[in-house]
mmCIF file of C-alpha atoms and ligand atoms in Angstrom:
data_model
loop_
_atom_site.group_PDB
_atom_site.id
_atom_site.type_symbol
_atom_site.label_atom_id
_atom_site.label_comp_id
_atom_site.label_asym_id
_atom_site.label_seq_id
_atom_site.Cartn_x
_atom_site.Cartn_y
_atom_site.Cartn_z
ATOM 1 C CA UNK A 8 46.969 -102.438 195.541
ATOM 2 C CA UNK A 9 50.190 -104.777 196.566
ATOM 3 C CA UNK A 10 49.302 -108.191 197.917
ATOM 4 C CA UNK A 11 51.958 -109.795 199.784
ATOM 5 C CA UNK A 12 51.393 -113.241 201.489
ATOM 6 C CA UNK A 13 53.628 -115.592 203.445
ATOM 7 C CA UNK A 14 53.682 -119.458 203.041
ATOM 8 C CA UNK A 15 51.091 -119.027 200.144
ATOM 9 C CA UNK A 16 49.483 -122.160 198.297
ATOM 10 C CA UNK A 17 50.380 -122.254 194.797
ATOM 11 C CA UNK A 18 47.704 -124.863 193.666
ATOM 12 C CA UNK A 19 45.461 -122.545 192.023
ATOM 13 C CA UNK A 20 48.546 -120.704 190.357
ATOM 14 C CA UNK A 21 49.634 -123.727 188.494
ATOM 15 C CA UNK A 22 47.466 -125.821 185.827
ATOM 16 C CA UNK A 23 49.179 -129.103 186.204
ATOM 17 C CA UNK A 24 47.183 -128.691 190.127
ATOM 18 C CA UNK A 25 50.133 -129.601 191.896
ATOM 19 C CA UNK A 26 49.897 -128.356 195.708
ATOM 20 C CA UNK A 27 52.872 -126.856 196.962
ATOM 21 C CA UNK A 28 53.778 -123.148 198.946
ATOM 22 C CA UNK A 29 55.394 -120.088 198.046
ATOM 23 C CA UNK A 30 57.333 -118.761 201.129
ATOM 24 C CA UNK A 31 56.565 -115.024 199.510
ATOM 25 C CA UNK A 32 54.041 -114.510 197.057
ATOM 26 C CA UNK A 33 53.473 -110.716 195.629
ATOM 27 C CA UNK A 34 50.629 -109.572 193.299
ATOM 28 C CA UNK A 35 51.210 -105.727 191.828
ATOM 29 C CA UNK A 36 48.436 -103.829 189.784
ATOM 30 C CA UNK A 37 51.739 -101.348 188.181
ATOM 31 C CA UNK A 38 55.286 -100.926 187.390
ATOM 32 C CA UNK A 39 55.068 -98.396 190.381
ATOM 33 C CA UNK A 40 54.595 -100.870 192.640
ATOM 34 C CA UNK A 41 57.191 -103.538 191.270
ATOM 35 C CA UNK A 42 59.697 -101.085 191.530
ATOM 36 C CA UNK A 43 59.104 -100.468 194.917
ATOM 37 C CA UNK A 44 58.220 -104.081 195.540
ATOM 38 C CA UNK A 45 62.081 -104.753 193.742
ATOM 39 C CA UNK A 46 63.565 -101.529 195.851
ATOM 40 C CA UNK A 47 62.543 -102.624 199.648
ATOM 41 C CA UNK A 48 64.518 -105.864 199.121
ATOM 42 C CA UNK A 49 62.844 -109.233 197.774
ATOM 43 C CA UNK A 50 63.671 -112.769 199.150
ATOM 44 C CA UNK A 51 65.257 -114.546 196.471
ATOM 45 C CA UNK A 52 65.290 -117.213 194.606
ATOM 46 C CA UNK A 53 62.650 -114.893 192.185
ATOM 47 C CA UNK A 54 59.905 -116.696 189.957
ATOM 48 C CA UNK A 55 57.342 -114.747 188.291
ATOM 49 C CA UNK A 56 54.432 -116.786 186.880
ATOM 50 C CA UNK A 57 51.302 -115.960 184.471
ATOM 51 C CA UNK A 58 49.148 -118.559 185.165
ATOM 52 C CA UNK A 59 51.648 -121.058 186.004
ATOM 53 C CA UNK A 60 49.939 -123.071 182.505
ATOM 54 C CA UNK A 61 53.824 -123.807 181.529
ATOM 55 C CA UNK A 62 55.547 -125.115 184.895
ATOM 56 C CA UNK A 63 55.984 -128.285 186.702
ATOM 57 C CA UNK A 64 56.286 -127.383 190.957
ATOM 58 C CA UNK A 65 58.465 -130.536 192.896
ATOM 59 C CA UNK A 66 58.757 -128.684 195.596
ATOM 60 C CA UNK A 67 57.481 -125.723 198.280
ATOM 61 C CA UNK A 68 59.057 -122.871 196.358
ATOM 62 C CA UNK A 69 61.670 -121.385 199.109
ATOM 63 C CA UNK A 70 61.976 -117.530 197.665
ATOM 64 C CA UNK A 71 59.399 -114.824 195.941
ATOM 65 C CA UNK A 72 56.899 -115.992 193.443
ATOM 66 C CA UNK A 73 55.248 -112.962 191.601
ATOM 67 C CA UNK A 74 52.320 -112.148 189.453
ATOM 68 C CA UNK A 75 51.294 -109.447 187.427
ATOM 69 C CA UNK A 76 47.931 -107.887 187.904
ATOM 70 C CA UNK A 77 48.629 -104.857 185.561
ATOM 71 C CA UNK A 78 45.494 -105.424 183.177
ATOM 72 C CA UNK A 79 44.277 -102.701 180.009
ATOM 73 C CA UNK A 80 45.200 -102.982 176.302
ATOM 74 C CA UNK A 81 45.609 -99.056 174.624
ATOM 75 C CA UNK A 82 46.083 -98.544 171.296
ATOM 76 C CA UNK A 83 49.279 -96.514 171.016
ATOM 77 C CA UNK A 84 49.465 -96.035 167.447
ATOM 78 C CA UNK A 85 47.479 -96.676 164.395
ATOM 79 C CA UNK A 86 47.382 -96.502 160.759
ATOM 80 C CA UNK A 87 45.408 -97.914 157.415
ATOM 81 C CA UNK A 88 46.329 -101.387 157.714
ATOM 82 C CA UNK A 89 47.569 -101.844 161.575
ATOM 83 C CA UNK A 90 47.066 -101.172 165.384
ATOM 84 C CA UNK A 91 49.781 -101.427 167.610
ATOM 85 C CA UNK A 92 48.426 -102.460 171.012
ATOM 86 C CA UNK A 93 49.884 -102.422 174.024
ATOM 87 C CA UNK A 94 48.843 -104.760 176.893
ATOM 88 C CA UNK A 95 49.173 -105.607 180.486
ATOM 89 C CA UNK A 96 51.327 -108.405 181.571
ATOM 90 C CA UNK A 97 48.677 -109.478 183.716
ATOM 91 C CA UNK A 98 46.199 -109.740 180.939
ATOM 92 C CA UNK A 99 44.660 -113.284 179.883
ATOM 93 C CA UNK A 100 45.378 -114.828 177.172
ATOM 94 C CA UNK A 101 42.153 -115.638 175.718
ATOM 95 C CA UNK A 102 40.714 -112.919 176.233
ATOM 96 C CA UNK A 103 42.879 -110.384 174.708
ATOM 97 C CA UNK A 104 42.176 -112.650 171.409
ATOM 98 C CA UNK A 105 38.421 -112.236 172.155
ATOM 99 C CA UNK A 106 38.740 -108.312 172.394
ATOM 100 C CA UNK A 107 41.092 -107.968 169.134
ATOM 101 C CA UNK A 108 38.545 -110.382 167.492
ATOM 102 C CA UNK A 109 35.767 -107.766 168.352
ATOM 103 C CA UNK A 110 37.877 -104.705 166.993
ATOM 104 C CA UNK A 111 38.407 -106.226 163.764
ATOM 105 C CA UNK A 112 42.036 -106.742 164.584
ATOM 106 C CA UNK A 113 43.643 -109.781 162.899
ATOM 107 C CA UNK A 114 46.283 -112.120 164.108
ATOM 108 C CA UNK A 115 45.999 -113.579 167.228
ATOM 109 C CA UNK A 116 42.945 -116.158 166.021
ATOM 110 C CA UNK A 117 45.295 -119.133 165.270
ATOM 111 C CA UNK A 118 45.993 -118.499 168.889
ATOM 112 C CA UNK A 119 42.986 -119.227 170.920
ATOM 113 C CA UNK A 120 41.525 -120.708 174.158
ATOM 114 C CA UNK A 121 45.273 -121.416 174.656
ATOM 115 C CA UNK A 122 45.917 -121.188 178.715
ATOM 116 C CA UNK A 123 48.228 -118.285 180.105
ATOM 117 C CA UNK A 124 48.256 -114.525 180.276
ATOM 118 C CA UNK A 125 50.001 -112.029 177.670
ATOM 119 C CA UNK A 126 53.704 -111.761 179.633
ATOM 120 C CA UNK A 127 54.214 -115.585 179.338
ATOM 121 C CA UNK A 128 53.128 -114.885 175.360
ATOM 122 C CA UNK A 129 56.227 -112.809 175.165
ATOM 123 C CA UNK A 130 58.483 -115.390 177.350
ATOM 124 C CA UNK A 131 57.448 -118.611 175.926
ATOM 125 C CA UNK A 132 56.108 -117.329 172.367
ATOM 126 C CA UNK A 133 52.794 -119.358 172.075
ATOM 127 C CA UNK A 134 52.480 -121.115 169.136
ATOM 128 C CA UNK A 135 49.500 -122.984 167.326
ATOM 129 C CA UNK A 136 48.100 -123.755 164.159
ATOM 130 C CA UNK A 137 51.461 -121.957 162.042
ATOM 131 C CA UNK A 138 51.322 -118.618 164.308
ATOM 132 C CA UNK A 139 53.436 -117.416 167.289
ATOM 133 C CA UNK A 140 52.665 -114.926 169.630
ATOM 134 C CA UNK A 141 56.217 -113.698 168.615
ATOM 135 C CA UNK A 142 54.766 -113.097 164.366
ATOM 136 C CA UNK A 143 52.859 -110.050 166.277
ATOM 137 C CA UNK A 144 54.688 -108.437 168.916
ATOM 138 C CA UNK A 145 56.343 -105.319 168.443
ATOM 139 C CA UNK A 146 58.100 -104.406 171.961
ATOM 140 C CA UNK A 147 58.087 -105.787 175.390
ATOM 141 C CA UNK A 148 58.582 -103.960 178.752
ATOM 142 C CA UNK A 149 59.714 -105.087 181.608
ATOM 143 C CA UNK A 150 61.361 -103.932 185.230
ATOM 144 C CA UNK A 151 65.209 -105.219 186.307
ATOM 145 C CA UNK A 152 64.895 -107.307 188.877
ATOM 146 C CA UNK A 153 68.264 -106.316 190.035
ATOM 147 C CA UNK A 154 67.704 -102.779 190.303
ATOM 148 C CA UNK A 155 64.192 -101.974 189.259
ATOM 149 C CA UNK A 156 65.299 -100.335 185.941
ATOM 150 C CA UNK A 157 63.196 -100.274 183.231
ATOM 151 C CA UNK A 158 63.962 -101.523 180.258
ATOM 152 C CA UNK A 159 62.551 -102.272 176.646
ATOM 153 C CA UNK A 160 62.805 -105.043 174.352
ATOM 154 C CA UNK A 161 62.596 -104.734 170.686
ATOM 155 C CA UNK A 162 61.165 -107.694 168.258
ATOM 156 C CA UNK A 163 64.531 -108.014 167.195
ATOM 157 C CA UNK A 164 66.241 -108.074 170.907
ATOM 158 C CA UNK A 165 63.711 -110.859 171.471
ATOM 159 C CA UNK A 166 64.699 -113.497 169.406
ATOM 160 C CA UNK A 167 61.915 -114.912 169.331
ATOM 161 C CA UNK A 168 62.148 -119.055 167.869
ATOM 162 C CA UNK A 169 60.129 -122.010 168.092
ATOM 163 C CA UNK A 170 58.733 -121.615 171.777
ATOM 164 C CA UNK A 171 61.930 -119.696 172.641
ATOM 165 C CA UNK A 172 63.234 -116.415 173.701
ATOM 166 C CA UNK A 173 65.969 -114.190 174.783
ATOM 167 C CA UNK A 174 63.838 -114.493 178.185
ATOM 168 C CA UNK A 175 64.273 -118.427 178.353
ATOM 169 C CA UNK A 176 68.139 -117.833 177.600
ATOM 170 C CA UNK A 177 70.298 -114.995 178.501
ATOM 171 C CA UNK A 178 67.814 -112.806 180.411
ATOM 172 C CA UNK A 179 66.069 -115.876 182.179
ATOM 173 C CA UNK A 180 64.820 -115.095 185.717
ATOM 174 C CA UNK A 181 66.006 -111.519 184.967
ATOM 175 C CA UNK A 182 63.052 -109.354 184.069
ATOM 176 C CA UNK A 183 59.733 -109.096 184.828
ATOM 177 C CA UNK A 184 57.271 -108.229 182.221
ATOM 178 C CA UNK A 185 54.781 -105.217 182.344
ATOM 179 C CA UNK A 186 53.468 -104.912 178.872
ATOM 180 C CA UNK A 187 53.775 -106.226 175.351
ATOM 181 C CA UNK A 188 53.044 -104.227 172.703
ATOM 182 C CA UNK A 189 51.178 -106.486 169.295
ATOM 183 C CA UNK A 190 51.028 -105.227 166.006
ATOM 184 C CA UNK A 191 47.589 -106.784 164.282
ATOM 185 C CA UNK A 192 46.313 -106.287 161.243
ATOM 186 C CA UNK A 193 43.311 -104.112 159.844
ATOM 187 C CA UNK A 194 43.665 -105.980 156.461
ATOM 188 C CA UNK A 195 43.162 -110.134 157.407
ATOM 189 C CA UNK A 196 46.204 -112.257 156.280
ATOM 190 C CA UNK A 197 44.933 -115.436 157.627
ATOM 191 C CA UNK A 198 47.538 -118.730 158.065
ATOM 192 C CA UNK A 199 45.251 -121.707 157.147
ATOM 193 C CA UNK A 200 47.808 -123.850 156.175
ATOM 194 C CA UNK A 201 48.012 -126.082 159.567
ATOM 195 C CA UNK A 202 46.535 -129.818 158.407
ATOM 196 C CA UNK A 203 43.073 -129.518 157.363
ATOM 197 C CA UNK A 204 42.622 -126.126 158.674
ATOM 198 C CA UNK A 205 41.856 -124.559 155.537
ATOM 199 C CA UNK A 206 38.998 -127.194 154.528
ATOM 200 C CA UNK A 207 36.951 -126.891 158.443
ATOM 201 C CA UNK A 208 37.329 -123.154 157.475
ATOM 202 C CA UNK A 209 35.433 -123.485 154.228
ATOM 203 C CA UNK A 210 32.885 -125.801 155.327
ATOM 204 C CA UNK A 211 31.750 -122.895 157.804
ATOM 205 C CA UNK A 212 31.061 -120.477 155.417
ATOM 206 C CA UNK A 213 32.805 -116.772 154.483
ATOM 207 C CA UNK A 214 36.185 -116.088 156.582
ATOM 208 C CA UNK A 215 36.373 -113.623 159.244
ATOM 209 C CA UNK A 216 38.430 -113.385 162.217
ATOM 210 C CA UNK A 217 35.281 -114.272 164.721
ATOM 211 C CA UNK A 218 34.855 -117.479 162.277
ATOM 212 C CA UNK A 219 38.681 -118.401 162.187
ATOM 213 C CA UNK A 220 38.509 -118.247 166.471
ATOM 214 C CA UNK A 221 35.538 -120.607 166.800
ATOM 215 C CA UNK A 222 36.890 -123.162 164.417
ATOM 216 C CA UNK A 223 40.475 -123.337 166.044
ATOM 217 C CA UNK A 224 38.498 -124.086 169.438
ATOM 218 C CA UNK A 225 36.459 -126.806 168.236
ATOM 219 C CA UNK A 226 39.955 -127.997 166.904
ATOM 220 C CA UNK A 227 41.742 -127.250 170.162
ATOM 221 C CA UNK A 228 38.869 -128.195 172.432
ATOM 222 C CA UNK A 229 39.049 -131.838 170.836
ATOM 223 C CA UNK A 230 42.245 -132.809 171.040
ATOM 224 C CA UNK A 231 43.436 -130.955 174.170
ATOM 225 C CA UNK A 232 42.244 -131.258 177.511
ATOM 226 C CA UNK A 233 40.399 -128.354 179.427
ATOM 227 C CA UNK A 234 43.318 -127.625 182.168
ATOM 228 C CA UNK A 235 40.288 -126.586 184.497
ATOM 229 C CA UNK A 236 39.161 -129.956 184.576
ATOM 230 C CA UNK A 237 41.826 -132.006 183.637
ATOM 231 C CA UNK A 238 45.526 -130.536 185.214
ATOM 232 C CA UNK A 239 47.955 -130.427 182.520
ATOM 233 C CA UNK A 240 50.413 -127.737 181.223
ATOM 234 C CA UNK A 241 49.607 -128.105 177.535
ATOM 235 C CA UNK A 242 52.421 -130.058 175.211
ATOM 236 C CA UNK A 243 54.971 -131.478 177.321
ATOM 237 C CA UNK A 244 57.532 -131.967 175.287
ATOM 238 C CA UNK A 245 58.506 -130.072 172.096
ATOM 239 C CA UNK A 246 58.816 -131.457 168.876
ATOM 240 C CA UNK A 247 62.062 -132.310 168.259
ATOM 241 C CA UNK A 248 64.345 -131.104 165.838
ATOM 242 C CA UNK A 249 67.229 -133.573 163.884
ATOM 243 C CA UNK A 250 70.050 -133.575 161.195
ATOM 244 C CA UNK A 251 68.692 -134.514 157.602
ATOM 245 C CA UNK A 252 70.718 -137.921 157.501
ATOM 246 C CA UNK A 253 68.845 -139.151 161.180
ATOM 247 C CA UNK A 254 65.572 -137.950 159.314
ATOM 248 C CA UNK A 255 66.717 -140.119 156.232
ATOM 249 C CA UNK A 256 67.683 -143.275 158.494
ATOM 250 C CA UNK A 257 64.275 -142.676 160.382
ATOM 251 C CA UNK A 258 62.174 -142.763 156.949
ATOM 252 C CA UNK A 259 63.601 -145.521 156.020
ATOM 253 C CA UNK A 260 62.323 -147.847 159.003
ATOM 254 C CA UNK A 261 59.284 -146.021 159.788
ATOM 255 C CA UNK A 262 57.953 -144.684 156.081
ATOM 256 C CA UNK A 263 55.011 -143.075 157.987
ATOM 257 C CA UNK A 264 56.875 -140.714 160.415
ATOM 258 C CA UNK A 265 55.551 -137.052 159.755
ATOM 259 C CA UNK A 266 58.461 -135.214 159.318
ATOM 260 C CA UNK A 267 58.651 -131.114 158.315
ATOM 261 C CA UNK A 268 61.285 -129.083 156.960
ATOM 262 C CA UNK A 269 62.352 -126.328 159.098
ATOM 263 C CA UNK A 270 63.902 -123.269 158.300
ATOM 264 C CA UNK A 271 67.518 -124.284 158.860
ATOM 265 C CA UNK A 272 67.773 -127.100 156.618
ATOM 266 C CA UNK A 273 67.129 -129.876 159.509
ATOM 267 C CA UNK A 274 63.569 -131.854 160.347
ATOM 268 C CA UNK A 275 61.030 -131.751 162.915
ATOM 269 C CA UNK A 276 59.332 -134.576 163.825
ATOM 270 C CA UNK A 277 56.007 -134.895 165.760
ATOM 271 C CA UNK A 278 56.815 -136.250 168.965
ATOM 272 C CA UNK A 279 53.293 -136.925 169.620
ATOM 273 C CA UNK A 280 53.648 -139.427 166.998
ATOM 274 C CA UNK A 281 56.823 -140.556 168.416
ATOM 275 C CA UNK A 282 55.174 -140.895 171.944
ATOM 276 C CA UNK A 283 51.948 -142.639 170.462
ATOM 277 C CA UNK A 284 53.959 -145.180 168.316
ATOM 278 C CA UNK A 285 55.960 -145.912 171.658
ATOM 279 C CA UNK A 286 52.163 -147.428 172.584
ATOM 280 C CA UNK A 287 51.966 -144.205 175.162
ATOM 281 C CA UNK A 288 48.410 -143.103 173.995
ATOM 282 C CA UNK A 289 45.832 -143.232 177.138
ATOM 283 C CA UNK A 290 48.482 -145.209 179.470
ATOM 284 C CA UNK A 291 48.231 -144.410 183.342
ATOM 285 C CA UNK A 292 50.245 -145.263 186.138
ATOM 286 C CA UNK A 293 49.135 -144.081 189.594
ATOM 287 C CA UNK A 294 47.693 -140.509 189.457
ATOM 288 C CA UNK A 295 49.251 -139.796 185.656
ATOM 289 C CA UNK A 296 49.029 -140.312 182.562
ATOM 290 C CA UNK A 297 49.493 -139.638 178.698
ATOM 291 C CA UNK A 298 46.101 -137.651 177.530
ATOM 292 C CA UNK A 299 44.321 -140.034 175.062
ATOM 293 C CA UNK A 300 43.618 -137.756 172.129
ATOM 294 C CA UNK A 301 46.586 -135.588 172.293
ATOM 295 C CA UNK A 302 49.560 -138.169 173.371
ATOM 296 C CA UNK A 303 52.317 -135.113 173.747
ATOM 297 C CA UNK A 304 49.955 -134.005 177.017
ATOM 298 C CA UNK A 305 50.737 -135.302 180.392
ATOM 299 C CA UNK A 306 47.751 -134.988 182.613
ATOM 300 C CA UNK A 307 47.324 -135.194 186.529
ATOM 301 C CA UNK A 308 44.182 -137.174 187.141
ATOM 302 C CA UNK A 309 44.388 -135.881 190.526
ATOM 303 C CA UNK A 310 46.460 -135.671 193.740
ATOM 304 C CA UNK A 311 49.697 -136.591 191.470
ATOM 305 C CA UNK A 312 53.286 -134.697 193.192
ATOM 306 C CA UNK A 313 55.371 -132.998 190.616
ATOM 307 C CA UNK A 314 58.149 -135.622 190.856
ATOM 308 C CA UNK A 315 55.495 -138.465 190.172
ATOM 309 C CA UNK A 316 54.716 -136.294 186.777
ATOM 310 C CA UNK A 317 58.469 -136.226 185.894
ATOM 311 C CA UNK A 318 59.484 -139.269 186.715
ATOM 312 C CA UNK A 319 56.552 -140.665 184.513
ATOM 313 C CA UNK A 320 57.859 -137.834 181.672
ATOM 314 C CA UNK A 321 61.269 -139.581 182.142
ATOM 315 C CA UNK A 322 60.070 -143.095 180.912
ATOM 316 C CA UNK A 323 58.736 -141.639 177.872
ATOM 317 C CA UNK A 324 61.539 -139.902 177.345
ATOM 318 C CA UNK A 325 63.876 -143.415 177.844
ATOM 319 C CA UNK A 326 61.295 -145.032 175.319
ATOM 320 C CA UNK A 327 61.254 -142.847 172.705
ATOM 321 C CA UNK A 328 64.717 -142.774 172.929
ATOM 322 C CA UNK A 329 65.302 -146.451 172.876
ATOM 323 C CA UNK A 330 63.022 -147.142 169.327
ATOM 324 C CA UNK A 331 64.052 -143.563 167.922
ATOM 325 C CA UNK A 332 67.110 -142.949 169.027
ATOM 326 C CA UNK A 333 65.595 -139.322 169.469
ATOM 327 C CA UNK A 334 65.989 -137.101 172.568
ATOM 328 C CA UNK A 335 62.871 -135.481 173.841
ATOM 329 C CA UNK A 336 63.240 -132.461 175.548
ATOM 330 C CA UNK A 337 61.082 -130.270 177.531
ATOM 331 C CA UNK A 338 58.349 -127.629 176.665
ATOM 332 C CA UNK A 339 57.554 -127.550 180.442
ATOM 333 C CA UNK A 340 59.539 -125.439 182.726
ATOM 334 C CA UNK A 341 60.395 -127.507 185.959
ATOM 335 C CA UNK A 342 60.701 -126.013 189.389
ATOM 336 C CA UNK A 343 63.086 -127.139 191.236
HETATM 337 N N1 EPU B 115 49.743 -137.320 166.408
HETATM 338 C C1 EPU B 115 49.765 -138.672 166.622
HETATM 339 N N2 EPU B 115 48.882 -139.206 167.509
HETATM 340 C C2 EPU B 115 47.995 -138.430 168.167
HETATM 341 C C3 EPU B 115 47.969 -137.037 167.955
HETATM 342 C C4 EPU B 115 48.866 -136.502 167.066
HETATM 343 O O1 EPU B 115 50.553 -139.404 166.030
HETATM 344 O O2 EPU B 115 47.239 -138.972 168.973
HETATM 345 C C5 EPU B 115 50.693 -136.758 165.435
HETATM 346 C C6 EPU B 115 50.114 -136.743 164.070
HETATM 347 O O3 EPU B 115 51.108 -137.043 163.157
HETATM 348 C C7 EPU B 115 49.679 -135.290 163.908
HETATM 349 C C8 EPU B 115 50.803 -134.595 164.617
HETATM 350 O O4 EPU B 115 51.030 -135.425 165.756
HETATM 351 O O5 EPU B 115 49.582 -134.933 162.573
HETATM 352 C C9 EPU B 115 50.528 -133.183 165.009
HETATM 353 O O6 EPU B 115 49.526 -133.115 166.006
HETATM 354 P P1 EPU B 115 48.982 -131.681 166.468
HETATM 355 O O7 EPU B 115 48.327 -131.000 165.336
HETATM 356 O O8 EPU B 115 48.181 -131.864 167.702
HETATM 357 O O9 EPU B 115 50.309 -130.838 166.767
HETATM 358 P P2 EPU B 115 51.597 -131.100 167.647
HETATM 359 O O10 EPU B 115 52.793 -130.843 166.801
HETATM 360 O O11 EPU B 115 51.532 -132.422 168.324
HETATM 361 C C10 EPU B 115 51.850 -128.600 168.331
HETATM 362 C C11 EPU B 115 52.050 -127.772 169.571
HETATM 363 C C12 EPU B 115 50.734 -127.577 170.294
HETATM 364 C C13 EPU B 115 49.745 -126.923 169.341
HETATM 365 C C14 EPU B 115 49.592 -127.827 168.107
HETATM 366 C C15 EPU B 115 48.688 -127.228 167.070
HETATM 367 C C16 EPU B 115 54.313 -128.188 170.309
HETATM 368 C C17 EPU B 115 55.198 -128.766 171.365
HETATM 369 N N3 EPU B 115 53.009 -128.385 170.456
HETATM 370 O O12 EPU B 115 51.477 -129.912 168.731
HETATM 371 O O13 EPU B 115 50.995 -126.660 171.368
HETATM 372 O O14 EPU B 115 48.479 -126.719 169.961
HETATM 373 O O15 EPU B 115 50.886 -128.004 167.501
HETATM 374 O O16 EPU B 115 49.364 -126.202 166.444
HETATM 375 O O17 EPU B 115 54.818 -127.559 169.381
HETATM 376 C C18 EPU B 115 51.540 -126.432 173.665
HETATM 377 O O18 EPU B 115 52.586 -125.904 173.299
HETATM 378 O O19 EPU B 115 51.266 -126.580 174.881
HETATM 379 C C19 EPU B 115 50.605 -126.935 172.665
HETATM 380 C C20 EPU B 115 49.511 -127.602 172.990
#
């Protein structure tokens, strides 16, 4: 069934806990009723959220905020060594991982307890411990929200990068995801090459998919605050990328700066290192502050406005810039 409600609060659609109002805010169970939602005229500006784990509110949100409710994963096809699965937008994240876990299906375990639902997987492509959401999906469907068309995505038409999409560039604000389609595995491939992933692994005992799941969320659950106790929208910055020479220069001062190759021939750097070196680690002003195990997490010890969050962000990002001469730039998506 549609739910449509008028000057709705947001504050339990948004992890960071910041309370603002949606002047529209629409919940559909199918792509039936998006279309028709989409047909009868929608008051724009559009945003559709998962579960808002990835966005920063400053303000009362003046248009249409939507959510998906369309729930089910189907196998659609199947073979030897894979299922391809199809799921609703609406699903959560976690437990989609819990129910491929069950069936034996391998891929998503690298992925775990992270917060969201399975359209924001295909948007944002969730990554953790040297997988992305993007390494398993196969197609994504979605509804126009200019004409209520439907449309499919390949892999390919995704584009699918480090926490990056053809959703978060050409097509952003555009479509509206209904269901992504994963391809898992029947015959484990595990990636256990993240830091000392492979050695908490062994020290557990024989490798399954169930065991790989409950060591990533000791590993998560340490380092990264539980966003229904502490509000936060995960890594708030990503780690940044930079030419081989500024890499070189930066070695040179700072000999222990973790730097990794990436695929392009340039470096990535850790900018929770660069944020904890900027003496960042477990420093609060007012209602904020820089999460004390995990220093690239900006948490909202309660009551804290969305501006007060950026404008904290913002003098990290002028410090990190000053010592590195390195640009930080945003994993979360601000709403303006
Ligand atoms: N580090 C510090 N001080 C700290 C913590 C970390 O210097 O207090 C440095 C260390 O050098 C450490 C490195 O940061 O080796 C990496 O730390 P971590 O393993 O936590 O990974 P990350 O690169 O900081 C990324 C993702 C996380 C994801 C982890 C694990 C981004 C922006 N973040 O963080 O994703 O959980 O890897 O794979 O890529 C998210 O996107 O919301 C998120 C939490």
């Amino acid at each position: 069934m549609l739910d449509r409600y008028s000057l709705y609060s947001l504050l339990g659609h948004n992890t960071f806990g910041i309370d603002v109002k949606a002047a529209q805010f629409v919940e559909f169970d199918s792509e039936e009723e998006l279309i028709n939602i989409i047909s009868s005229g929608i008051q724009k500006p559009v945003l559709t959220i998962g579960a808002g784990s990835n966005l920063l509110f400053m303000n009362d949100f003046k248009g249409t905020v939507l959510h998906s409710r369309i729930y089910g994963a189907e196998v659609i096809a199947e073979s030897g060594n894979d299922v391809l699965l199809r799921v609703g937008s609406g699903m959560n994240w976690d437990n989609l991982i819990a129910y491929t876990v069950e069936m034996g299906w391998q891929g998503l375990e690298n992925l775990s307890i992270i917060p969201g639902e399975v359209g924001a997987s295909a948007v944002q492509n969730v990554g953790a411990y040297g997988v992305e959401a993007g390494d398993f999906i196969e197609r994504v469907d979605a509804i126009a929200l200019c004409d209520g068309s439907k449309r499919c995505f390949s892999k390919d038409e995704c584009r699918y990068s480090y926490r990056n999409s053809i959703f978060k560039m050409e097509e952003k604000d555009k479509y509206v995801i209904t269901y992504v389609t994963y391809r898992l595995r029947k015959k484990p491939e595990y990636v256990l090459d993240y830091a000392n992933l492979r050695d908490l692994v062994a020290a557990k005992g024989a490798l399954t998919p169930a065991l790989l799941r409950e060591v990533i969320k000791e590993v998560r659950s340490a380092k990264l605050p539980d966003v229904s106790v502490l509000g936060s929208a995960g890594s708030f910055f990503m780690n940044p990328v930079v030419s081989r020479e500024h890499a070189a220069e930066l070695a040179m001062q700072y000999p222990q700066m973790p730097q990794y190759d990436t695929a392009d021939g340039r470096k990535k750097l850790s900018a929770a290192w660069l944020i904890d070196t900027c003496g960042w680690k477990g420093k609060k002003v007012g209602n904020v502050g820089v999460y004390k195990s995990q220093p690239l997490v900006i948490v909202n010890y309660g009551g804290a406005t969305g501006k007060e969050i950026l404008d904290f962000s913002m003098q990290i990002v002028a410090s990190v810039k000053e010592k590195f001469g390195v640009t930080l730039v945003r994993e979360v998506n601000v709403i303006e």
